[in-house]
Short mmCIF file of C-alpha atoms in Angstrom, two decimals:
data_model
loop_
_atom_site.label_atom_id
_atom_site.label_comp_id
_atom_site.label_asym_id
_atom_site.label_seq_id
_atom_site.Cartn_x
_atom_site.Cartn_y
_atom_site.Cartn_z
CA MET A 1223 -0.14 -0.03 -0.08
CA THR A 1224 1.70 3.61 -0.69
CA GLU A 1225 1.63 6.18 1.25
CA PRO A 1226 -1.17 8.95 0.69
CA MET A 1227 1.30 11.68 -0.55
CA ALA A 1228 4.86 9.98 -2.29
CA SER A 1229 6.50 13.31 -1.90
CA ILE A 1230 6.03 12.70 2.20
CA ASN A 1231 8.85 10.96 3.77
CA PRO A 1232 8.63 10.43 7.56
CA THR A 1233 12.28 10.74 8.03
CA ARG A 1234 12.81 14.43 6.62
CA SER A 1235 12.22 17.16 8.61
CA PRO A 1236 8.57 18.69 8.94
CA ASP A 1237 6.92 20.24 6.25
CA PRO A 1238 7.40 23.45 7.01
CA ARG A 1239 3.66 24.45 5.24
CA ARG A 1240 2.15 21.52 7.20
CA TRP A 1241 0.27 23.76 9.94
CA LYS A 1242 -1.18 26.06 6.73
CA ILE A 1243 -1.65 22.53 4.97
CA LEU A 1244 -4.08 21.89 8.50
CA GLY A 1245 -5.77 25.12 8.04
CA LEU A 1246 -6.78 24.71 4.11
CA VAL A 1247 -8.12 21.18 4.52
CA GLY A 1248 -9.35 21.93 8.38
CA ILE A 1249 -11.55 24.69 6.29
CA ALA A 1250 -12.71 22.03 3.69
CA GLN A 1251 -13.77 19.34 6.54
CA LEU A 1252 -15.75 21.80 8.51
CA MET A 1253 -17.54 22.52 5.15
CA LEU A 1254 -18.48 18.88 4.78
CA ILE A 1255 -19.79 18.40 8.29
CA LEU A 1256 -21.71 22.14 8.45
CA ASP A 1257 -23.58 20.19 5.04
CA VAL A 1258 -24.70 17.60 7.42
CA THR A 1259 -26.68 20.10 9.70
CA VAL A 1260 -26.93 23.76 8.00
CA VAL A 1261 -29.45 21.88 6.32
CA ALA A 1262 -31.58 20.91 9.38
CA ILE A 1263 -33.04 23.96 9.97
CA ALA A 1264 -33.76 24.83 6.46
CA LEU A 1265 -35.85 21.22 6.49
CA PRO A 1266 -39.19 22.69 7.69
CA HIS A 1267 -38.95 25.02 4.25
CA MET A 1268 -37.78 22.74 2.07
CA GLY A 1269 -40.77 20.67 2.82
CA ALA A 1270 -43.26 23.26 2.66
CA GLU A 1271 -41.88 24.81 -0.94
CA LEU A 1272 -40.96 21.25 -2.51
CA GLY A 1273 -43.78 19.07 -0.72
CA LEU A 1274 -41.62 16.58 0.96
CA GLU A 1275 -43.17 14.26 3.70
CA ARG A 1276 -41.49 13.61 6.80
CA GLU A 1277 -39.96 10.62 5.50
CA THR A 1278 -37.96 12.31 2.88
CA LEU A 1279 -36.93 15.06 4.72
CA THR A 1280 -35.13 12.54 6.90
CA TRP A 1281 -33.32 10.64 3.65
CA VAL A 1282 -32.20 14.71 2.70
CA VAL A 1283 -30.04 14.18 5.78
CA SER A 1284 -29.36 10.89 5.75
CA GLY A 1285 -29.02 10.17 1.80
CA TYR A 1286 -25.90 12.49 1.85
CA THR A 1287 -24.42 11.03 5.01
CA LEU A 1288 -25.08 7.53 3.88
CA ALA A 1289 -23.19 8.00 0.83
CA PHE A 1290 -20.58 10.00 2.74
CA GLY A 1291 -20.30 6.86 5.14
CA GLY A 1292 -21.03 3.92 2.67
CA LEU A 1293 -17.79 4.70 0.53
CA LEU A 1294 -15.45 6.69 2.72
CA LEU A 1295 -13.48 3.43 2.99
CA LEU A 1296 -13.07 3.00 -0.68
CA GLY A 1297 -12.21 7.00 -0.48
CA GLY A 1298 -9.52 6.01 2.33
CA ARG A 1299 -8.19 3.51 0.32
CA ALA A 1300 -8.49 5.57 -2.97
CA ALA A 1301 -5.94 8.50 -1.53
CA ASP A 1302 -3.43 5.26 -0.15
CA LEU A 1303 -3.26 3.96 -3.92
CA PHE A 1304 -3.53 7.34 -5.78
CA GLY A 1305 -2.17 10.05 -3.69
CA ALA A 1306 -4.01 11.89 -1.52
CA ARG A 1307 -3.66 15.56 -3.03
CA ARG A 1308 -5.22 13.69 -6.42
CA LEU A 1309 -8.28 12.97 -4.08
CA VAL A 1310 -8.81 16.09 -2.22
CA LEU A 1311 -8.43 18.54 -5.32
CA ALA A 1312 -11.21 15.97 -7.24
CA GLY A 1313 -13.63 16.25 -3.91
CA LEU A 1314 -13.49 19.64 -3.83
CA LEU A 1315 -14.40 20.38 -7.34
CA LEU A 1316 -17.52 17.63 -7.72
CA PHE A 1317 -18.64 18.61 -3.94
CA ALA A 1318 -18.47 22.61 -5.36
CA THR A 1319 -20.46 20.98 -8.96
CA SER A 1320 -22.91 18.99 -6.81
CA SER A 1321 -23.93 21.75 -3.88
CA LEU A 1322 -25.06 23.88 -6.99
CA VAL A 1323 -27.30 21.10 -8.29
CA ALA A 1324 -28.89 20.70 -4.88
CA GLY A 1325 -29.46 24.81 -4.81
CA LEU A 1326 -30.80 24.59 -7.53
CA ALA A 1327 -33.10 21.95 -6.69
CA ALA A 1328 -37.34 22.36 -8.00
CA SER A 1329 -38.12 18.65 -6.97
CA GLY A 1330 -37.74 16.01 -4.53
CA PRO A 1331 -35.47 13.85 -6.28
CA MET A 1332 -33.31 16.54 -7.84
CA LEU A 1333 -32.54 17.38 -4.31
CA LEU A 1334 -31.79 14.19 -3.44
CA GLY A 1335 -29.66 13.20 -6.56
CA GLY A 1336 -27.74 15.90 -5.27
CA ARG A 1337 -27.24 15.28 -1.72
CA VAL A 1338 -26.17 12.33 -2.78
CA ALA A 1339 -23.51 13.54 -5.03
CA GLN A 1340 -22.32 15.83 -1.84
CA GLY A 1341 -21.84 12.75 -0.36
CA PHE A 1342 -19.91 11.11 -2.92
CA ALA A 1343 -17.75 14.47 -3.00
CA ALA A 1344 -17.17 14.39 0.28
CA ALA A 1345 -16.25 10.65 0.91
CA ILE A 1346 -13.58 11.01 -1.37
CA LEU A 1347 -12.18 14.20 0.15
CA SER A 1348 -12.40 13.46 4.16
CA PRO A 1349 -10.06 10.83 4.21
CA ALA A 1350 -7.95 12.13 1.95
CA ALA A 1351 -7.53 15.62 3.93
CA LEU A 1352 -7.45 13.63 7.41
CA SER A 1353 -4.50 10.89 5.88
CA LEU A 1354 -2.79 14.28 4.74
CA ILE A 1355 -2.63 15.29 8.37
CA VAL A 1356 -1.94 11.95 9.72
CA THR A 1357 1.17 11.78 7.70
CA ILE A 1358 2.63 15.40 7.62
CA PHE A 1359 2.22 15.49 11.56
CA GLU A 1360 4.15 13.28 14.29
CA GLY A 1361 4.61 12.91 17.86
CA GLU A 1362 2.99 15.69 20.28
CA GLU A 1363 2.09 17.99 17.27
CA ARG A 1364 -0.09 15.28 15.57
CA ASN A 1365 -2.00 14.94 18.58
CA LYS A 1366 -2.21 19.01 18.45
CA ALA A 1367 -3.35 18.58 14.86
CA LEU A 1368 -6.30 15.82 15.43
CA GLY A 1369 -7.26 17.77 18.55
CA ILE A 1370 -7.89 20.99 15.90
CA TRP A 1371 -9.09 18.37 13.70
CA SER A 1372 -12.10 17.33 15.94
CA ALA A 1373 -12.75 20.52 16.99
CA LEU A 1374 -13.87 21.56 13.97
CA GLY A 1375 -16.21 18.72 13.44
CA GLY A 1376 -17.80 19.48 16.35
CA SER A 1377 -18.17 22.97 16.77
CA GLY A 1378 -18.89 22.85 12.62
CA ALA A 1379 -21.69 20.91 13.10
CA ALA A 1380 -23.01 23.74 15.82
CA LEU A 1381 -22.32 26.64 13.22
CA GLY A 1382 -24.07 25.14 10.71
CA VAL A 1383 -27.45 25.26 12.59
CA LEU A 1384 -26.45 28.71 12.88
CA LEU A 1385 -25.60 29.42 9.49
CA GLY A 1386 -28.15 27.40 8.42
CA GLY A 1387 -30.69 29.88 10.35
CA LEU A 1388 -29.03 33.00 8.84
CA LEU A 1389 -29.40 31.85 5.12
CA THR A 1390 -32.84 30.38 5.43
CA ALA A 1391 -34.13 33.84 7.22
CA GLY A 1392 -32.42 35.61 4.53
CA PRO A 1393 -31.68 34.55 0.98
CA GLY A 1394 -33.54 31.65 1.44
CA TRP A 1395 -32.99 27.24 1.61
CA PRO A 1396 -31.03 26.96 -1.18
CA TRP A 1397 -28.37 28.94 0.07
CA VAL A 1398 -27.09 26.87 2.45
CA PHE A 1399 -26.31 24.55 -1.00
CA TYR A 1400 -25.16 28.28 -2.87
CA ILE A 1401 -22.44 28.92 -0.07
CA ASN A 1402 -20.32 25.77 -0.88
CA VAL A 1403 -19.67 26.79 -4.57
CA PRO A 1404 -17.26 29.55 -4.20
CA VAL A 1405 -15.80 28.34 -0.68
CA GLY A 1406 -15.15 25.13 -2.68
CA LEU A 1407 -13.74 26.63 -5.53
CA VAL A 1408 -10.97 28.96 -3.66
CA LEU A 1409 -10.33 26.02 -1.72
CA LEU A 1410 -9.27 24.28 -4.64
CA LEU A 1411 -7.32 26.69 -6.30
CA THR A 1412 -5.30 27.48 -3.23
CA LEU A 1413 -4.60 23.71 -2.11
CA ARG A 1414 -3.30 23.04 -5.64
CA MET A 1415 -0.85 25.24 -5.16
CA GLN A 1416 -0.01 24.24 -1.50
CA LEU A 1417 -0.09 20.62 -1.75
CA ARG A 1418 3.40 19.35 -3.91
CA PRO A 1419 2.60 17.23 -7.00
CA GLN A 1420 2.55 13.46 -7.04
CA PRO A 1421 4.14 11.36 -9.31
CA ARG A 1422 1.82 8.48 -11.16
CA THR A 1423 1.94 5.45 -8.27
CA THR A 1424 3.17 2.29 -9.82
CA ALA A 1425 0.53 0.14 -7.21
CA ARG A 1426 -0.65 -3.03 -9.28
CA SER A 1427 -3.82 -2.97 -6.10
CA ARG A 1428 -7.40 -2.43 -7.62
CA LEU A 1429 -9.85 -0.92 -5.27
CA ASP A 1430 -12.79 -3.13 -3.92
CA VAL A 1431 -15.67 -1.91 -5.66
CA SER A 1432 -18.10 -4.85 -4.48
CA GLY A 1433 -17.12 -4.37 -0.93
CA ALA A 1434 -18.21 -0.58 -1.02
CA VAL A 1435 -21.36 -1.82 -2.59
CA LEU A 1436 -21.89 -3.79 0.03
CA VAL A 1437 -21.34 -1.85 2.96
CA THR A 1438 -23.37 0.53 1.30
CA ALA A 1439 -26.49 -1.59 0.82
CA ALA A 1440 -26.27 -2.84 4.52
CA THR A 1441 -26.03 0.69 5.97
CA GLY A 1442 -28.91 1.88 3.57
CA THR A 1443 -31.04 -1.25 4.56
CA LEU A 1444 -30.45 -0.42 8.00
CA THR A 1445 -31.18 3.22 7.91
CA TYR A 1446 -34.36 2.53 5.91
CA THR A 1447 -35.66 -0.06 8.25
CA LEU A 1448 -35.25 2.95 11.32
CA ILE A 1449 -36.70 5.22 9.28
CA ARG A 1450 -39.67 3.11 8.40
CA ALA A 1451 -39.98 1.81 11.66
CA GLY A 1452 -41.19 5.30 12.90
CA ASP A 1453 -44.23 5.13 10.84
CA GLN A 1454 -44.89 0.86 10.35
CA GLY A 1455 -44.17 0.02 13.72
CA TRP A 1456 -40.85 -1.84 15.34
CA ALA A 1457 -42.23 -4.87 16.08
CA THR A 1458 -43.53 -5.79 12.58
CA LEU A 1459 -42.55 -8.53 10.22
CA THR A 1460 -41.44 -6.24 7.63
CA THR A 1461 -38.95 -4.95 9.80
CA ALA A 1462 -37.63 -8.08 11.40
CA LEU A 1463 -37.28 -9.13 7.45
CA LEU A 1464 -35.58 -5.48 6.30
CA PHE A 1465 -32.81 -5.58 9.62
CA THR A 1466 -32.54 -9.54 8.98
CA ALA A 1467 -31.09 -8.21 5.18
CA ALA A 1468 -28.93 -5.70 7.07
CA VAL A 1469 -27.21 -8.02 9.03
CA ILE A 1470 -26.63 -10.46 6.01
CA LEU A 1471 -25.16 -7.58 3.81
CA TYR A 1472 -22.90 -6.98 6.65
CA VAL A 1473 -21.61 -10.38 7.11
CA ALA A 1474 -21.44 -10.56 3.00
CA PHE A 1475 -19.27 -7.22 3.47
CA VAL A 1476 -16.77 -8.83 5.93
CA ALA A 1477 -16.63 -12.14 3.96
CA ARG A 1478 -15.84 -10.49 1.19
CA GLN A 1479 -12.99 -8.63 2.77
CA ARG A 1480 -11.42 -12.19 3.90
CA LEU A 1481 -11.13 -13.27 0.45
CA ALA A 1482 -10.67 -10.34 -1.40
CA ALA A 1483 -7.18 -9.59 -3.36
CA SER A 1484 -7.16 -5.99 -2.25
CA PRO A 1485 -9.45 -5.70 0.37
CA LEU A 1486 -11.52 -2.26 1.27
CA MET A 1487 -10.80 -2.84 5.10
CA ASP A 1488 -8.03 -4.88 6.64
CA VAL A 1489 -10.45 -5.70 9.21
CA ARG A 1490 -7.72 -6.45 11.89
CA LEU A 1491 -7.28 -2.87 12.02
CA LEU A 1492 -10.89 -2.55 12.85
CA ILE A 1493 -10.38 -4.99 15.91
CA ARG A 1494 -7.05 -2.79 17.16
CA ARG A 1495 -8.15 -1.36 20.93
CA PRO A 1496 -7.57 1.93 20.06
CA VAL A 1497 -9.02 1.59 16.80
CA ALA A 1498 -12.23 0.15 17.98
CA THR A 1499 -12.80 2.76 20.90
CA GLY A 1500 -11.89 5.32 18.49
CA THR A 1501 -14.84 4.13 16.16
CA LEU A 1502 -17.51 3.62 19.13
CA LEU A 1503 -16.91 6.96 20.55
CA ILE A 1504 -17.18 8.77 16.88
CA LEU A 1505 -20.23 6.94 16.13
CA VAL A 1506 -21.78 7.25 19.41
CA ALA A 1507 -20.87 11.40 19.42
CA THR A 1508 -21.88 11.62 16.04
CA ALA A 1509 -25.37 10.09 16.33
CA LEU A 1510 -26.05 12.03 19.56
CA MET A 1511 -24.84 15.25 17.83
CA ILE A 1512 -27.48 14.78 15.05
CA MET A 1513 -29.78 13.67 17.45
CA VAL A 1514 -29.68 17.33 19.36
CA PHE A 1515 -29.97 19.33 15.88
CA PHE A 1516 -32.51 17.20 14.30
CA LEU A 1517 -34.90 17.06 17.28
CA GLY A 1518 -33.74 20.68 18.32
CA THR A 1519 -34.35 22.35 15.18
CA PHE A 1520 -38.23 20.81 14.60
CA TYR A 1521 -38.72 21.62 18.73
CA LEU A 1522 -37.99 25.40 18.09
CA GLN A 1523 -39.42 25.86 14.56
CA ASP A 1524 -42.43 23.81 14.54
CA HIS A 1525 -43.61 23.49 18.28
CA ARG A 1526 -42.03 26.75 19.47
CA GLY A 1527 -42.75 28.84 16.53
CA TYR A 1528 -39.70 30.50 16.17
CA ASP A 1529 -38.21 31.28 12.95
CA PRO A 1530 -35.00 30.33 11.38
CA LEU A 1531 -33.32 32.98 12.25
CA VAL A 1532 -33.83 33.05 16.20
CA THR A 1533 -33.91 29.53 15.96
CA GLY A 1534 -30.01 29.42 14.60
CA LEU A 1535 -29.22 32.45 17.20
CA LEU A 1536 -30.50 29.96 19.81
CA PHE A 1537 -28.15 27.15 18.79
CA LEU A 1538 -24.80 29.83 19.22
CA PRO A 1539 -24.44 28.69 22.83
CA VAL A 1540 -24.37 25.12 21.09
CA ALA A 1541 -21.89 26.03 18.93
CA LEU A 1542 -19.76 28.06 21.36
CA ALA A 1543 -19.91 24.96 23.90
CA THR A 1544 -19.07 22.40 21.69
CA MET A 1545 -16.14 24.25 20.98
CA VAL A 1546 -15.10 24.69 24.83
CA GLY A 1547 -15.36 21.17 25.49
CA ALA A 1548 -13.25 20.00 21.99
CA ASN A 1549 -10.65 22.60 22.73
CA ALA A 1550 -10.63 21.65 27.03
CA ALA A 1551 -10.30 17.90 25.97
CA GLY A 1552 -7.47 18.70 23.68
CA ARG A 1553 -5.64 20.85 26.55
CA VAL A 1554 -5.99 17.98 28.78
CA ILE A 1555 -5.83 14.78 27.27
CA GLY A 1556 -2.10 14.41 27.49
CA ARG A 1557 -2.72 14.02 31.33
CA THR A 1558 -5.85 12.54 32.10
CA GLY A 1559 -5.98 9.48 29.29
CA PRO A 1560 -8.51 8.90 27.07
CA ARG A 1561 -10.38 6.49 29.12
CA SER A 1562 -11.92 9.14 32.19
CA LEU A 1563 -12.30 11.54 29.62
CA GLY A 1564 -14.23 10.13 27.15
CA VAL A 1565 -16.63 8.61 29.87
CA LEU A 1566 -16.84 12.03 31.36
CA GLY A 1567 -17.79 13.84 27.86
CA LEU A 1568 -20.47 10.90 27.12
CA LEU A 1569 -22.07 11.39 30.78
CA LEU A 1570 -22.13 15.22 30.21
CA ALA A 1571 -24.15 14.46 27.20
CA ALA A 1572 -26.55 12.50 29.01
CA ALA A 1573 -27.06 14.72 31.61
CA GLY A 1574 -27.68 17.69 28.77
CA MET A 1575 -30.00 15.36 26.71
CA ALA A 1576 -31.98 14.27 30.20
CA ILE A 1577 -32.79 18.21 30.87
CA PRO A 1578 -35.42 18.39 27.13
CA ALA A 1579 -36.60 14.68 28.13
CA LEU A 1580 -37.79 15.87 31.68
CA TRP A 1581 -38.43 19.61 31.76
CA GLY A 1582 -40.16 21.45 28.79
CA GLY A 1583 -39.76 24.80 27.47
CA THR A 1584 -37.15 26.49 25.17
CA THR A 1585 -34.74 27.52 28.06
CA ALA A 1586 -34.54 23.79 29.73
CA MET A 1587 -33.98 22.61 25.71
CA VAL A 1588 -31.02 24.99 25.28
CA LEU A 1589 -29.53 24.80 28.36
CA GLY A 1590 -29.57 20.99 28.11
CA VAL A 1591 -28.76 20.87 24.15
CA GLY A 1592 -25.96 23.30 25.19
CA LEU A 1593 -24.80 20.77 28.08
CA ALA A 1594 -24.75 17.62 25.83
CA ALA A 1595 -22.49 19.49 23.09
CA ALA A 1596 -20.02 20.17 25.17
CA GLY A 1597 -20.16 16.48 26.38
CA THR A 1598 -20.08 15.54 22.99
CA GLY A 1599 -16.99 17.59 21.72
CA VAL A 1600 -15.07 16.47 24.36
CA VAL A 1601 -15.75 12.94 22.91
CA PHE A 1602 -15.06 13.77 19.48
CA VAL A 1603 -11.48 14.62 20.53
CA VAL A 1604 -10.96 11.64 22.93
CA ALA A 1605 -12.09 8.93 19.52
CA SER A 1606 -9.73 10.98 17.14
CA ALA A 1607 -6.60 10.46 19.34
CA THR A 1608 -7.00 7.19 20.49
CA ALA A 1609 -8.11 5.64 16.88
CA LEU A 1610 -5.47 7.66 15.01
CA GLY A 1611 -2.90 8.79 17.55
CA GLN A 1612 -0.47 5.75 16.91
CA ILE A 1613 -1.45 5.22 13.31
CA GLU A 1614 1.45 4.54 11.17
CA PRO A 1615 1.99 6.51 7.80
CA HIS A 1616 1.01 3.71 5.34
CA GLU A 1617 -2.41 2.99 7.56
CA ALA A 1618 -3.01 7.06 7.18
CA GLY A 1619 -5.87 7.01 4.31
CA LEU A 1620 -7.34 3.45 5.74
CA ALA A 1621 -7.66 4.50 8.96
CA SER A 1622 -8.72 7.78 8.39
CA GLY A 1623 -11.50 6.19 6.22
CA ILE A 1624 -12.44 3.95 8.94
CA VAL A 1625 -12.66 6.66 11.63
CA SER A 1626 -14.10 8.98 9.09
CA THR A 1627 -17.21 5.93 8.38
CA PHE A 1628 -18.24 5.64 11.88
CA HIS A 1629 -18.38 9.59 12.28
CA GLU A 1630 -21.08 9.07 9.03
CA PHE A 1631 -23.07 6.02 9.73
CA GLY A 1632 -23.46 7.80 13.36
CA ALA A 1633 -25.07 10.80 11.65
CA SER A 1634 -27.22 8.22 9.41
CA LEU A 1635 -28.30 6.30 11.90
CA GLY A 1636 -28.96 9.36 14.52
CA ALA A 1637 -31.32 11.11 12.23
CA ALA A 1638 -33.11 7.56 11.79
CA VAL A 1639 -33.68 6.54 14.99
CA VAL A 1640 -34.65 10.03 16.58
CA SER A 1641 -37.06 10.81 13.04
CA SER A 1642 -38.65 7.17 14.28
CA MET A 1643 -38.56 8.03 18.07
CA ALA A 1644 -39.81 11.80 17.30
CA ALA A 1645 -42.28 10.92 14.27
CA ALA A 1646 -45.48 12.17 15.67
CA SER A 1647 -43.57 15.53 17.15
CA ILE A 1648 -42.14 15.87 13.81
CA ALA A 1649 -45.59 15.27 11.99
CA GLY A 1650 -47.17 17.76 14.48
CA THR A 1651 -49.45 15.95 16.46
CA ASP A 1652 -48.43 15.96 19.94
CA ALA A 1653 -44.91 17.33 21.88
CA ALA A 1654 -44.12 14.12 23.74
CA GLY A 1655 -41.78 12.50 20.71
CA PHE A 1656 -39.47 14.95 21.22
CA SER A 1657 -39.18 14.07 24.98
CA ARG A 1658 -38.73 10.40 23.71
CA GLY A 1659 -36.49 11.28 21.19
CA PHE A 1660 -33.81 13.07 24.17
CA ALA A 1661 -34.56 10.45 26.29
CA THR A 1662 -33.42 7.62 24.24
CA GLY A 1663 -30.44 9.94 23.37
CA ALA A 1664 -29.42 9.84 27.30
CA ILE A 1665 -29.84 6.43 28.03
CA VAL A 1666 -27.27 5.71 24.57
CA ALA A 1667 -25.36 8.39 26.30
CA VAL A 1668 -24.71 6.07 29.80
CA ALA A 1669 -24.78 2.87 28.07
CA ALA A 1670 -21.52 4.19 25.48
CA ALA A 1671 -19.93 5.60 28.45
CA LEU A 1672 -20.26 2.32 30.80
CA LEU A 1673 -18.65 0.35 27.15
CA ALA A 1674 -16.04 2.96 27.35
CA PHE A 1675 -14.95 2.61 30.27
CA ILE A 1676 -14.47 -1.16 29.67
CA ILE A 1677 -12.99 -1.12 26.39
CA THR A 1678 -10.86 2.04 26.50
CA PRO A 1679 -6.98 1.21 26.39
CA ASN A 1680 -4.66 2.21 28.97
CA PRO A 1681 -2.43 4.44 27.32
CA ARG A 1682 0.87 3.00 28.87
CA SER A 1683 -0.53 -0.58 27.81
CA GLU A 1684 -1.24 0.14 24.08
#
């Protein structure tokens, strides 16, 4: 497996442009994360203007995260084979183009098509960008860079809600997509000058397209099962059959990885204790984050009657809390270790989500969601530092793809679960679903905290 950037050799002196490159690819990653939640606040307006039902609105979020997550392993493997520079530039161009298509959408199918194409572009761009960070930084600098990367991911999700409110209330919901076009093109031109050209790789390995199709189909089936269960019921034959189909597809994916000459994912890397812990934490943290934003935007707009601008402003404390949590975790993780910090973050998230589950009203919702956001900000940093802190350069693309995959799987599953739990409330028939949704998040966070305490490795033993 070739290194993500052939021009970078870990035995050479550090690249003098490494911090500038981190800033540029960090902005690109921020744009990808923003696009998960910037859409959330515009969903009621998209639904009203394009005549979309709840299930379709859920797929506006899940279609992006599903394509993003389902193809990330393929993107990470491609970064190792063809070089991160090529993948970063190609991903930026495709993301800008598909954002334009989504903004111009005049129907549900066109909007969903643009969103899926955005997800495909993100799957190309994100693991290549992260593999650059893992490769050009070493030691304590790598941990610091990963902390910055994680803070961008967590705070970007919260800032997306604020930006979505400003754009939806101002020029309109299409601008949540249009804004990506100039930003993406500027990043494309700048990174093209900053990243060194790479020679053509001589690697003869091939991309495992069959594996990518299997894992994407498995996750798509599971996500659809969860969404459908909210409308048709959980204890039905159809739900059971769909869930069984998803399990079979996942088993087929694992079997394919064991037999393929050039597998999409080395399963042995996934079962390493640090990587397994990091993927669990990133999955749960992202699911909780999406649950918060999905529930919050419908609660504040449809139930409490706030307009998009006020809703976005009410999420400003959430963005700040996420940044504070992530930055604090990045500063102390070297002293506290990942286990205690990860458990603390999950318990904070559980406490925060319990507040709006037990008490109604805007104040309780904002305070609770802010506390939950601080907790998930902590967990994002712990997850990345644990999974990627000791990865070798030749594993950078694949390991980055694994972590990013579980990030997007968490987003897809979080949106599907919360949409199902709060289906009646989102449809406007009652408010009890919001409490059920927040309570579900709190229970998941507590269970994850217990599991994290058990499986998180001691730094001195790994």
